[in-house]
Amino acid sequence: MSEWSQALSRHVAAEGGAAPTISGNRGLQIEEALLFEQDSPGRSGVDLPEPPPVKTRLGGLERQGAIGLPGLSEPQIVRHYTRLSQKNYAIDAGLYPLGSCTMKHNPRLNEKMARLPGFADLHPLQPESTVPGALELIGTLAHWLKTLTGMPAVALSPAAGAHGELCGLMTIRAALTARGDARKRILVPESAHGTNPATAAACGYTVEAIPANAKGTENQGRVDLAALKAKLGSDVAALMLTNPNTCGLFEDEILDIAAAVHAAGAFFYCDGANFNAIVGRVRPADLGIDALHINLHKTFSTPHGGGGPGSGPVVLAAELAPYAPLPWVVHGPNGFELVEHAGGSAQHTIGRLKGFHGQMGMFVRALTYMMSHGADGLRQVAEDAVLNANYLRVKLQDALSVAFPGICMHEVLFDDAFLKDTGVTPLDFAKALIDEGYHPMTMYFPLVVHGALLIEPTETESKASLDQFVDVLRGLAQRARGGDAENFRSAPRFTPRRRLDETAAARKPVLRWRPDTEHREAAE
Ligand SMILES: Cc1ncc(COP(=O)(O)O)c(C=O)c1O
């Protein structure tokens, strides 16, 4: 056995089967250096002629040295970005069970429509007379959102769910101010998405938490109505409730909640990010909601990767509608028209929340999704999302521990009771899932259950794909109970990088590449 082979077998044994290779690559997973590390001074992907000499007008302030960009050929750059894209796990690559985030398939038809030159090449400063089609699209999207929610008005400009929350609370504050009834507190259930209390605090309100009914009690995982009633008072501006909530449960006392909030003179804000579970079946207006944001990226399939661009329209009840942010589209005798300035019908607006009209590309995608599904298709989407989550719940309930009994909505919540005394944490479990080729589920959220594992399969996964996922989760749970903690702690083992020190990564992030001396000298 050669020296290399011996070293290799030693390493194989130490790494539990993962052998080092001569190249450092693993199969077709190719190690990728930073572009700066691939720098070859003088190399270039373009061949430009020498610029003609020009008289400098910078008075000696011009840069003397090279600007320090790496020298790279076109094939190097193409390979670099292609390899990086291949390291990226995405909904187009496989099941993406991240609860609360709704990583659903983005139909290619949406993309085709968004790329039509008539939409893609629009300029936001074009005269209104040249964009009747765009205005009609915005007006039609508004019509769909109002119809699906039963609400009379919609603000389309907010750029994401959290921005929609800001919009909703600003309209509520404006309505209270107009009433001469400035209030100071906002109530937020413990199971709320973190953006809810953050938005309320950013608007200057005092945030107070409402507990959820504890495990094993009646209506567990849902808002404790008695605790809510005890907190309501004449200085409460609003309740911010997520429904379906982040435990994946429908708040079935919602009519009583709405009545209590209104009896206290407060507004009922609903985080409608999970509208994908009820679209076509429940109209938020019928639940007594005054303002609700919808994440187009979660419900209407616009892309939700890499942080954006999102879109979070807010539907408003009649009392809040006059305060909606500009601009909005109206339909009159002259067709669709834009209301852009305060005054007249917009005398009470809170003003602008965003440049221009919002995320036009997302409007095109969302409306395409709505029209290609139709009203019955959207209803089917919600039903299938709920069916898929419940399929997982039932198939996994004896292997993992379901946090709350009974039917769930679009996502199913497990706690870490099934890992008790195994030495395996939810984090280890999630890392082991990566080795099996799956993006982990959402972990440790919501905070109302211990060691939460929140899974949202979405409606677009087939039964075969769910069954495969179930087999993997059941297998991992069995291994955890079989005393395999050591292997769990060392997962992931088949990724380009092993487990990172997440605390160090958060506390001492290395965000900037610094050239070594050789590079610095070359750059100077
Ligand atoms: C329940 C809930 N509320 C609010 C948000 C915030 O939405 P965004 O990320 O678009 O700001 C999310 C995001 O997924 C969510 O799940």
XYZ file of C-alpha atoms and ligand atoms in Angstrom:
540
model
C 0.000 0.000 0.000
C 1.490 3.349 -1.023
C 2.120 6.069 1.531
C -0.721 8.069 0.045
C -3.123 5.138 0.245
C -2.173 4.541 3.863
C -2.746 8.167 4.733
C -6.018 7.971 2.864
C -7.250 4.932 4.751
C -6.250 6.495 8.086
C -8.240 9.551 7.158
C -11.170 7.470 5.968
C -11.261 5.743 9.328
C -10.951 9.029 11.242
C -13.596 10.775 9.165
C -16.001 7.906 9.279
C -15.834 7.153 5.584
C -15.234 10.583 4.068
C -11.905 10.257 2.265
C -9.708 13.210 1.328
C -8.919 13.506 -2.358
C -5.829 14.755 -4.176
C -7.708 17.776 -5.497
C -9.568 18.601 -2.303
C -12.802 18.160 -4.280
C -15.362 15.537 -3.302
C -16.838 13.873 -6.306
C -18.406 16.614 -8.370
C -18.515 18.983 -5.401
C -15.705 21.280 -6.380
C -13.872 23.435 -3.848
C -14.255 27.057 -4.809
C -11.709 29.761 -4.066
C -12.747 33.404 -3.820
C -12.343 35.389 -7.021
C -9.648 37.410 -5.264
C -7.750 34.225 -4.496
C -7.945 33.249 -8.157
C -6.435 36.573 -9.181
C -3.868 36.476 -11.934
C -2.715 40.097 -12.456
C -3.160 41.246 -16.028
C -5.678 38.547 -16.960
C -8.971 39.887 -18.265
C -12.225 38.739 -19.774
C -12.343 41.667 -22.193
C -9.897 43.158 -24.626
C -10.304 46.919 -24.657
C -8.185 49.289 -26.702
C -5.855 51.647 -24.818
C -7.847 54.792 -23.996
C -6.688 57.892 -25.861
C -4.635 60.239 -23.687
C -6.814 62.877 -22.068
C -5.860 65.937 -20.116
C -6.518 65.266 -16.450
C -8.831 67.639 -14.667
C -8.429 66.051 -11.240
C -5.583 68.296 -10.114
C -3.356 65.433 -8.987
C -6.100 63.594 -7.083
C -6.233 60.738 -9.533
C -5.509 57.230 -8.201
C -1.905 56.246 -8.686
C -2.039 52.482 -8.195
C -4.170 49.628 -9.484
C -7.690 49.423 -8.079
C -7.136 45.922 -6.730
C -9.700 44.030 -8.797
C -8.756 40.427 -9.496
C -7.482 39.541 -12.964
C -9.739 36.790 -14.293
C -10.648 35.254 -17.612
C -14.244 34.823 -18.752
C -14.216 31.000 -18.310
C -12.933 31.413 -14.751
C -15.777 33.751 -13.896
C -18.415 31.599 -15.563
C -17.182 28.527 -13.671
C -16.987 30.423 -10.394
C -20.601 31.563 -10.480
C -21.862 28.296 -11.907
C -20.208 26.356 -9.078
C -21.501 28.761 -6.472
C -25.023 28.413 -7.858
C -24.665 24.632 -7.625
C -23.814 24.867 -3.934
C -27.034 26.727 -3.275
C -29.929 24.607 -2.048
C -33.167 25.921 -3.509
C -36.799 24.976 -3.967
C -35.867 24.164 -7.581
C -33.436 21.543 -6.216
C -35.611 19.712 -3.717
C -38.147 19.762 -0.881
C -37.610 22.850 1.269
C -39.525 22.231 4.497
C -38.742 25.541 6.187
C -41.799 26.232 8.349
C -43.200 29.761 8.425
C -41.307 30.627 5.242
C -43.462 28.848 2.642
C -40.820 27.921 0.118
C -43.270 26.990 -2.602
C -42.606 26.336 -6.253
C -42.473 29.475 -8.399
C -44.319 28.570 -11.613
C -42.313 29.381 -14.736
C -45.393 30.970 -16.277
C -45.048 33.783 -13.705
C -41.508 34.390 -14.875
C -42.535 34.402 -18.509
C -45.165 37.054 -17.875
C -42.847 39.188 -15.729
C -40.312 39.179 -18.561
C -42.746 40.476 -21.192
C -41.071 43.636 -22.456
C -44.274 45.629 -21.865
C -43.841 45.006 -18.122
C -40.111 44.399 -17.743
C -39.022 47.504 -19.663
C -41.355 49.972 -17.947
C -39.750 52.962 -16.339
C -41.412 54.283 -13.169
C -41.083 57.862 -14.437
C -42.908 57.200 -17.723
C -45.926 59.490 -18.207
C -49.121 57.920 -16.911
C -50.697 58.065 -20.364
C -48.071 55.579 -21.657
C -48.733 52.861 -19.052
C -52.454 52.022 -19.080
C -51.679 48.289 -19.161
C -49.530 48.488 -16.022
C -52.226 50.475 -14.222
C -54.840 47.944 -15.255
C -52.644 45.143 -13.933
C -52.215 46.919 -10.588
C -55.958 47.647 -10.446
C -56.810 44.027 -11.270
C -54.430 42.669 -8.637
C -56.014 45.037 -6.096
C -59.443 43.730 -7.117
C -58.378 40.092 -6.579
C -56.851 40.846 -3.181
C -59.968 42.734 -2.055
C -62.229 39.947 -3.304
C -60.215 37.150 -1.679
C -60.068 38.955 1.663
C -63.468 40.675 1.559
C -61.830 43.969 2.514
C -62.721 47.253 0.760
C -59.229 48.717 0.270
C -55.665 47.600 -0.355
C -52.270 49.289 -0.140
C -49.950 47.638 -2.626
C -46.683 49.440 -2.100
C -45.250 47.705 1.032
C -42.139 45.783 0.019
C -42.433 42.773 2.353
C -44.505 41.327 5.174
C -42.747 43.356 7.852
C -43.161 46.509 5.765
C -46.865 45.680 5.491
C -47.036 45.481 9.294
C -45.506 48.955 9.447
C -48.072 50.193 6.941
C -50.950 48.643 8.912
C -49.843 50.094 12.243
C -49.267 53.525 10.692
C -52.812 53.602 9.328
C -54.128 52.479 12.728
C -52.155 55.214 14.456
C -53.468 57.785 11.957
C -57.075 56.658 12.558
C -56.635 56.826 16.338
C -55.015 60.258 16.099
C -57.918 61.472 13.953
C -60.269 60.203 16.667
C -58.253 62.174 19.244
C -57.563 58.870 20.962
C -53.790 58.293 20.855
C -53.097 54.953 22.524
C -49.836 53.493 23.769
C -49.951 49.691 23.920
C -49.992 46.948 21.296
C -50.755 43.388 22.335
C -48.864 40.597 20.580
C -49.360 36.864 21.270
C -46.251 34.933 22.327
C -46.443 32.788 19.228
C -46.177 35.797 16.896
C -43.543 36.139 14.228
C -40.669 38.276 15.548
C -41.461 41.029 13.073
C -44.785 41.780 14.867
C -43.384 43.034 18.198
C -40.457 44.621 16.330
C -42.833 46.629 14.134
C -44.956 47.716 17.088
C -41.839 48.843 18.965
C -40.507 50.634 15.873
C -43.791 52.570 15.745
C -43.201 53.721 19.314
C -45.738 51.451 21.033
C -45.211 49.504 24.230
C -45.466 45.819 23.361
C -47.182 43.393 25.701
C -47.188 39.642 25.189
C -50.289 37.463 25.409
C -49.593 33.856 26.393
C -50.764 30.862 24.431
C -52.886 28.175 26.094
C -50.413 25.659 27.522
C -49.940 22.126 26.243
C -52.561 19.775 27.568
C -55.128 22.524 28.220
C -58.187 23.370 26.196
C -57.432 25.181 22.938
C -53.713 24.585 23.425
C -51.274 26.525 21.246
C -53.843 29.243 20.607
C -54.279 32.673 22.208
C -55.371 32.570 25.850
C -58.602 34.544 25.489
C -58.932 35.258 29.202
C -55.361 36.627 29.337
C -56.107 38.776 26.302
C -59.271 40.195 27.848
C -57.360 40.954 31.055
C -54.765 42.980 29.106
C -57.204 44.929 26.944
C -57.891 48.482 28.040
C -58.541 52.010 26.844
C -54.863 52.584 25.961
C -54.524 49.527 23.717
C -54.163 50.620 20.099
C -54.309 47.168 18.528
C -53.898 43.442 18.806
C -51.523 41.909 16.267
C -52.592 38.316 15.765
C -51.200 35.815 13.291
C -53.846 33.508 11.872
C -53.237 30.676 11.136
C -50.695 31.129 13.906
C -47.047 30.124 13.914
C -47.862 26.829 15.651
C -49.694 25.962 12.433
C -53.082 26.244 14.168
C -56.205 28.148 13.242
C -57.229 30.577 15.988
C -60.745 29.195 16.330
C -61.819 31.746 18.924
C -61.053 34.529 16.494
C -64.590 35.956 16.456
C -64.514 36.310 20.245
C -61.031 37.809 20.012
C -62.244 40.384 17.453
C -65.276 41.251 19.556
C -63.142 41.762 22.680
C -60.615 43.933 20.830
C -63.329 46.094 19.276
C -65.186 46.404 22.580
C -62.000 47.963 23.987
C -61.998 50.508 21.123
C -58.822 48.961 19.658
C -58.079 47.824 16.110
C -57.605 44.217 15.104
C -54.439 43.770 13.029
C -53.901 40.335 11.552
C -50.567 39.043 10.278
C -51.816 37.324 7.139
C -48.453 35.875 6.130
C -50.043 32.429 6.455
C -52.978 33.309 4.202
C -51.785 30.493 1.931
C -53.494 28.057 4.312
C -56.942 29.635 4.025
C -57.073 31.528 0.717
C -60.329 30.817 -1.089
C -61.890 29.322 2.046
C -61.914 32.107 4.624
C -62.337 35.847 4.071
C -60.467 37.825 6.750
C -63.168 40.536 6.628
C -65.648 37.966 7.955
C -63.411 37.411 10.977
C -63.638 41.038 12.103
C -60.125 41.969 11.000
C -59.360 45.669 10.374
C -55.969 45.381 8.670
C -54.040 42.410 7.327
C -50.878 42.045 5.309
C -50.382 39.309 2.757
C -46.934 38.107 1.744
C -47.284 37.730 -2.023
C -44.115 35.616 -1.865
C -45.758 33.132 0.500
C -49.299 32.910 -0.797
C -49.041 33.828 -4.460
C -45.739 32.122 -5.331
C -43.507 35.086 -6.083
C -39.864 34.200 -5.344
C -38.850 34.093 -1.683
C -35.134 33.503 -1.832
C -32.144 35.547 -0.847
C -34.166 38.074 1.085
C -36.285 39.466 -1.683
C -37.641 41.271 -3.473
C -40.842 40.623 -1.584
C -44.186 42.302 -1.588
C -46.540 42.715 1.363
C -49.831 44.367 0.363
C -52.114 45.403 3.225
C -55.883 45.116 3.008
C -57.801 47.633 5.093
C -61.273 47.931 6.573
C -63.378 50.972 5.623
C -62.393 52.897 8.752
C -58.687 52.604 7.906
C -58.934 52.953 4.116
C -58.686 56.798 4.028
C -55.219 56.563 5.628
C -53.748 54.140 3.078
C -50.333 55.104 1.707
C -49.963 56.624 -1.745
C -50.036 55.841 -4.586
C -53.135 53.867 -5.469
C -55.044 53.112 -8.644
C -58.713 54.000 -9.168
C -61.049 52.974 -11.935
C -63.210 55.775 -13.306
C -64.858 56.915 -16.527
C -61.412 57.411 -18.086
C -60.189 53.928 -17.217
C -57.494 53.198 -14.624
C -55.892 56.272 -13.076
C -53.193 56.844 -10.547
C -53.735 58.803 -7.324
C -50.243 60.018 -6.503
C -50.608 63.153 -4.426
C -52.168 63.950 -1.080
C -55.342 66.039 -1.172
C -58.829 65.471 -2.542
C -59.789 61.824 -2.074
C -56.321 61.269 -0.571
C -56.467 64.035 2.034
C -55.929 61.658 4.992
C -53.207 59.440 3.503
C -50.178 58.616 5.639
C -48.068 59.518 2.576
C -45.590 57.319 0.752
C -43.954 54.231 2.205
C -41.869 53.349 -0.804
C -40.526 54.847 -3.995
C -42.918 54.608 -6.913
C -45.637 51.935 -6.872
C -44.161 48.884 -5.153
C -42.617 45.723 -6.605
C -44.130 45.718 -10.091
C -42.418 42.445 -11.075
C -44.027 40.749 -8.074
C -47.443 42.162 -8.993
C -47.141 40.597 -12.448
C -46.086 37.226 -10.991
C -48.795 37.208 -8.300
C -51.593 38.123 -10.695
C -50.369 35.492 -13.150
C -50.556 32.921 -10.340
C -54.062 34.037 -9.365
C -55.414 34.062 -12.910
C -53.790 30.783 -13.908
C -55.297 29.042 -10.852
C -58.644 30.821 -10.831
C -60.741 31.110 -7.669
C -61.284 27.340 -7.424
C -57.601 26.652 -8.045
C -56.537 28.978 -5.232
C -58.909 27.226 -2.876
C -57.372 23.927 -3.969
C -53.894 25.302 -3.241
C -54.882 26.037 0.376
C -56.539 22.646 0.768
C -53.521 20.797 -0.634
C -51.107 22.754 1.576
C -53.134 21.748 4.638
C -53.508 18.169 3.408
C -49.748 17.781 2.874
C -48.914 19.124 6.340
C -51.452 16.778 7.937
C -50.122 13.849 5.908
C -46.708 14.477 7.457
C -48.250 14.896 10.902
C -50.016 11.546 10.750
C -47.094 9.685 9.166
C -44.658 11.019 11.749
C -46.718 11.211 14.915
C -45.431 7.945 16.364
C -41.792 8.686 15.485
C -41.469 12.374 16.325
C -43.512 14.239 18.955
C -46.325 16.427 17.623
C -46.466 19.605 19.726
C -50.258 19.986 19.692
C -52.783 17.262 18.957
C -55.423 17.563 16.285
C -55.538 18.795 12.741
C -52.970 21.414 11.792
C -53.086 23.954 9.008
C -50.337 24.407 6.391
C -47.443 23.554 8.729
C -46.900 20.943 11.394
C -45.093 21.638 14.636
C -43.046 19.057 16.549
C -41.242 19.528 19.840
C -38.081 17.777 21.040
C -39.758 15.315 23.437
C -38.896 12.450 21.043
C -35.204 13.265 21.507
C -35.387 13.116 25.314
C -32.435 11.251 26.845
C -30.889 10.549 23.429
C -28.146 13.182 23.706
C -29.317 14.479 20.295
C -30.519 18.085 20.092
C -32.928 19.520 17.509
C -29.887 21.230 15.977
C -28.042 17.870 15.598
C -31.190 16.393 14.105
C -31.473 19.199 11.572
C -27.791 18.931 10.636
C -28.200 15.193 10.035
C -31.063 16.044 7.682
C -28.611 18.042 5.549
C -26.510 14.887 5.076
C -29.659 13.209 3.787
C -30.026 15.897 1.095
C -32.724 18.041 2.694
C -32.755 21.636 3.792
C -33.604 21.612 7.512
C -36.983 22.576 8.827
C -37.346 25.721 10.953
C -35.847 25.057 14.380
C -36.433 26.540 17.807
C -39.371 28.623 16.487
C -42.033 29.288 17.614
C -40.713 29.822 21.127
C -43.899 28.570 22.783
C -42.799 24.933 22.524
C -39.513 23.396 23.633
C -37.071 22.553 20.849
C -39.537 23.369 18.071
C -39.213 21.713 14.666
C -41.630 23.453 12.294
C -42.241 21.785 8.933
C -44.106 23.334 6.014
C -44.137 21.024 3.010
C -46.341 23.300 0.838
C -48.926 22.116 -1.654
C -46.518 21.456 -4.500
C -44.864 18.335 -3.048
C -46.127 15.035 -4.408
C -47.036 12.048 -2.221
C -43.875 10.276 -3.393
C -41.712 13.184 -2.318
C -43.461 13.411 1.073
C -43.095 9.648 1.598
C -39.370 9.844 0.939
C -39.069 12.707 3.424
C -41.079 10.731 5.990
C -38.753 7.723 5.584
C -35.731 9.925 6.221
C -37.226 11.597 9.304
C -38.404 8.287 10.759
C -34.994 6.759 10.069
C -33.188 9.620 11.782
C -35.513 9.488 14.790
C -34.858 5.746 15.087
C -31.094 6.299 14.885
C -31.301 9.003 17.559
C -33.136 6.633 19.871
C -30.667 3.875 18.992
C -27.813 5.704 20.739
C -26.163 7.253 17.680
C -25.630 10.652 19.340
C -21.945 10.837 18.409
C -22.713 10.684 14.691
C -25.476 13.236 15.049
C -23.100 15.630 16.809
C -20.617 15.417 13.948
C -23.232 16.049 11.227
C -23.194 17.316 8.558
C -20.446 15.054 7.237
C -21.021 15.161 3.488
C -21.122 18.917 2.933
C -18.245 21.013 1.587
C -17.817 22.414 5.114
C -18.481 20.620 8.390
C -20.522 22.108 11.223
C -19.643 25.724 11.845
C -19.229 27.376 15.191
C -22.443 29.362 14.851
C -21.792 31.467 17.947
C -18.391 32.562 16.665
C -19.855 33.141 13.209
C -22.501 35.441 14.705
C -20.197 37.207 17.169
C -17.029 37.479 15.112
C -18.174 37.379 11.514
C -15.438 37.707 8.906
C -17.165 39.867 6.356
C -14.233 41.185 4.408
C -11.527 39.510 2.391
C -8.117 41.013 3.107
C -5.332 40.609 0.608
C -2.197 38.863 1.818
C 1.049 40.858 1.560
C 1.815 39.632 -1.922
C -1.575 40.754 -3.217
C -1.385 44.038 -1.361
C 1.999 44.814 -2.877
C 0.730 43.970 -6.342
C -2.255 46.254 -5.799
C -0.101 49.140 -4.561
C -46.023 34.884 10.152
C -45.070 35.834 9.469
N -45.199 37.160 9.691
C -44.373 38.040 9.095
C -43.371 37.639 8.245
C -42.459 38.678 7.684
O -42.530 38.741 6.300
P -41.300 39.297 5.442
O -40.181 38.312 5.596
O -41.813 39.366 4.050
O -40.948 40.651 5.991
C -43.209 36.268 7.972
C -42.153 35.797 7.062
O -42.045 34.690 6.651
C -44.071 35.342 8.608
O -43.960 34.027 8.408
